[in-house]
C-alpha positions as a LaTeX table, in Angstrom:
\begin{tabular}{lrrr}
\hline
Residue & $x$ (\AA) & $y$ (\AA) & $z$ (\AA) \\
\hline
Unk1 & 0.00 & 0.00 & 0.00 \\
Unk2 & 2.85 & 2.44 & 0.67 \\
Unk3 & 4.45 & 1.98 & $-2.79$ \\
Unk4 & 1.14 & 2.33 & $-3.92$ \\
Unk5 & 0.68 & 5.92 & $-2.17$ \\
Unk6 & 4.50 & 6.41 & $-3.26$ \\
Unk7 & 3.80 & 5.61 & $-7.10$ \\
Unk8 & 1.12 & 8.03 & $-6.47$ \\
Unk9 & 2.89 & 10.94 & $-4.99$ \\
Unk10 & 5.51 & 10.77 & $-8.10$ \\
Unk11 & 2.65 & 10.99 & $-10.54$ \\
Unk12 & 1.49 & 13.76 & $-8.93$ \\
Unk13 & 4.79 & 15.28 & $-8.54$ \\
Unk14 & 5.74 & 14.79 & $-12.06$ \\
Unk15 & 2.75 & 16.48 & $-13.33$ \\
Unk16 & 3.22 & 19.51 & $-11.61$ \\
Unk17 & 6.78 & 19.35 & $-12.43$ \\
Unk18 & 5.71 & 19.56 & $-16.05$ \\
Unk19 & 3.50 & 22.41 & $-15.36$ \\
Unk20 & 6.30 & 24.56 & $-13.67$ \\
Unk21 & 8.28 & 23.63 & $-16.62$ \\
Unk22 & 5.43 & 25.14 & $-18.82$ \\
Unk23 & 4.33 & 28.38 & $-17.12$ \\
Unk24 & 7.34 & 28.69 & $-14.12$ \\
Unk25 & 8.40 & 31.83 & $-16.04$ \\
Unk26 & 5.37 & 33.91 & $-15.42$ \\
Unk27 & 6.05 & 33.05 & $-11.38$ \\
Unk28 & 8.81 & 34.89 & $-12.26$ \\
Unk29 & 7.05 & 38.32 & $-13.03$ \\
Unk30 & 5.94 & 38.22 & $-9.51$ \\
Unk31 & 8.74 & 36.75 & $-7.71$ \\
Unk32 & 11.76 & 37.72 & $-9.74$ \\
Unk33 & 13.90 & 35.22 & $-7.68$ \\
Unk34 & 12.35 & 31.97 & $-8.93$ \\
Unk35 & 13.45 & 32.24 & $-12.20$ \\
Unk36 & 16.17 & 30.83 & $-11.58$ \\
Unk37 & 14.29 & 28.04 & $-10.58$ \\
Unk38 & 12.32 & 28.04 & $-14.16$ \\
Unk39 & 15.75 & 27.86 & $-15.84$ \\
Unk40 & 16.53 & 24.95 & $-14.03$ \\
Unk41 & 13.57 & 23.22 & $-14.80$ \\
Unk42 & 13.12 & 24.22 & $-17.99$ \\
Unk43 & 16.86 & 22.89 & $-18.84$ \\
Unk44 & 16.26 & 19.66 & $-17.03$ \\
Unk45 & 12.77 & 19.21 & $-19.17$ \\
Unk46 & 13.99 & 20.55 & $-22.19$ \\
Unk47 & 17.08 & 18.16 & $-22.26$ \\
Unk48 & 15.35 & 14.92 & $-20.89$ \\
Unk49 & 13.15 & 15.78 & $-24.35$ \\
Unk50 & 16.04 & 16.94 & $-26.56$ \\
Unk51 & 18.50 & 13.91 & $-25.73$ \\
Unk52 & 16.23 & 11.21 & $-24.28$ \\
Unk53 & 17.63 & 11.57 & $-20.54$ \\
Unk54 & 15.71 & 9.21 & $-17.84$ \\
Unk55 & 13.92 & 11.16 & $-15.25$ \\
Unk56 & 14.64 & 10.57 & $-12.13$ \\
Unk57 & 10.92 & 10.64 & $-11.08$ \\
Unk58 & 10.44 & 8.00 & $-13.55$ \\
Unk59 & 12.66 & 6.16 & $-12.41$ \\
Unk60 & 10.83 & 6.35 & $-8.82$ \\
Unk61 & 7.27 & 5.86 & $-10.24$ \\
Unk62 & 8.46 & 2.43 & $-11.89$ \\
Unk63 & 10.46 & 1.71 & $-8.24$ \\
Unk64 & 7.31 & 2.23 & $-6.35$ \\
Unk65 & 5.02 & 0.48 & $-9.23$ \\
Unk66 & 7.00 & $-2.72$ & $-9.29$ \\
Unk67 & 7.22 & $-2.86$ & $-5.41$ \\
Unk68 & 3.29 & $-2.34$ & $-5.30$ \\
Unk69 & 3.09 & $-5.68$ & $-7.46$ \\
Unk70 & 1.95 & $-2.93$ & $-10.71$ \\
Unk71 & 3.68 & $-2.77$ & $-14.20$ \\
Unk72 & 6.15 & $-0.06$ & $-14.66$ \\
Unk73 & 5.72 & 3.23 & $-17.18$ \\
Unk74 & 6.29 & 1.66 & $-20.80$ \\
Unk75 & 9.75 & 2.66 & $-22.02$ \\
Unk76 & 8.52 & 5.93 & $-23.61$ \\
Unk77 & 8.16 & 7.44 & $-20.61$ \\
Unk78 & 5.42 & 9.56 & $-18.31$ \\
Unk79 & 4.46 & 12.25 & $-20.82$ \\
Unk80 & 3.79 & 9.96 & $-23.36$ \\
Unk81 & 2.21 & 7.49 & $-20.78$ \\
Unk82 & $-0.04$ & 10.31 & $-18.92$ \\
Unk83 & $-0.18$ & 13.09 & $-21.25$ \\
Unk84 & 0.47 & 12.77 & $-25.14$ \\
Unk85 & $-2.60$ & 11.16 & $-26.41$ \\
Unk86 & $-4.41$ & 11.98 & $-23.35$ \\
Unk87 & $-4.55$ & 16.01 & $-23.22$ \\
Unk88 & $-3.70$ & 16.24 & $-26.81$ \\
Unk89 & $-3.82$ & 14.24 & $-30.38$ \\
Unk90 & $-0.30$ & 12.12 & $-30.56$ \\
Unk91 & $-0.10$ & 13.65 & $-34.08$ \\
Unk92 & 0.11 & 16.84 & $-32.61$ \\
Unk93 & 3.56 & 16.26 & $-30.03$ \\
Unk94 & 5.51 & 18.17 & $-32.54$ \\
Unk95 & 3.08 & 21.48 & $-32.21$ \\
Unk96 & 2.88 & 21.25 & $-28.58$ \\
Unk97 & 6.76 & 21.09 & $-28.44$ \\
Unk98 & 6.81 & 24.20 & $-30.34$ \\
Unk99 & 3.89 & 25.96 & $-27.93$ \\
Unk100 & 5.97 & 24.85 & $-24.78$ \\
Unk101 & 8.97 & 26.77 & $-26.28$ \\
Unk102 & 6.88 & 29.91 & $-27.43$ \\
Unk103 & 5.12 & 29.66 & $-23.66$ \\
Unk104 & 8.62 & 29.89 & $-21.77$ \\
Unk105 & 9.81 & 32.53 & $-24.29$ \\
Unk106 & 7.50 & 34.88 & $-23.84$ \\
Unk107 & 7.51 & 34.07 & $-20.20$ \\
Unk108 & 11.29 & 35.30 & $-20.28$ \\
Unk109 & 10.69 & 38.33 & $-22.52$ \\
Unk110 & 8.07 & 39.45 & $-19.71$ \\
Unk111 & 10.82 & 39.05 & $-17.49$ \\
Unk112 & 13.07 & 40.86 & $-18.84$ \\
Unk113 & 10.82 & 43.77 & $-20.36$ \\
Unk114 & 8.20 & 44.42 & $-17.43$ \\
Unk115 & 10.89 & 45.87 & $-15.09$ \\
Unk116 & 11.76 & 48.11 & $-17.26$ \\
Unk117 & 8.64 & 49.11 & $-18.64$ \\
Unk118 & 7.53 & 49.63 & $-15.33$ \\
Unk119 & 10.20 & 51.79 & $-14.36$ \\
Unk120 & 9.85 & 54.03 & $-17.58$ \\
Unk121 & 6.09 & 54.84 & $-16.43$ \\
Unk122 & 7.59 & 55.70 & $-13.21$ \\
Unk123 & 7.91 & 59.72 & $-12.32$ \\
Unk124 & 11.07 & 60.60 & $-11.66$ \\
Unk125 & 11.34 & 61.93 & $-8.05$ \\
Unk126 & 14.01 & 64.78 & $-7.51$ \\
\hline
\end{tabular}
């Protein structure tokens, strides 16, 4: 039952990881000090994508699976197992790649650009 609840706790882990990979930028616009965290995540998700690296939360999720007497993840891995074909079309992994990217980009550009933007609305005080 506790690798159960383990298995579990990954999945639900791993999922928000993926979201903070998606839209951890725009934290940043509020709390300028967690981007740093968004790179970070962003370069671990980006290069487990871009050169097939394991997850290490994978690697706990089929741990915890096989313990609780389950089948691990199939060898493609837990987006493809919980999300591509499930939140959108499989055909469509190449566009949603591309939206990620676009997503965190423009997360960064408001990043940079809303401090100063800000700042040039500002009134001088003398």
């Amino acid at each position: 039952m506790m690798y159960r609840l383990l298995a579990d706790a990954t999945v639900l882990v791993h999922f928000l990881f993926v979201v903070y990979v998606v839209v951890g930028g725009y934290f940043a616009w509020q709390w300028r000090w967690t981007i740093w965290t968004h790179l970070a995540a962003f370069g671990w998700g980006f290069s487990t994508v871009l050169f097939n690296i394991s997850c290490p939360l994978t690697h706990l999720e089929n741990w915890s699976r096989e313990r609780s007497g389950e089948a691990p993840l199939p060898a493609s891995g837990f987006i493809d197992h919980y999300i591509t074909g499930v939140f959108y079309p499989r055909d469509a992994l190449d566009l949603v790649r591309v939206l990620v990217v676009i997503a965190v980009a423009l997360s960064w550009a408001g990043y940079v650009w809303l401090p100063r933007h800000h700042r040039a609305l500002k009134p001088s005080v003398r």
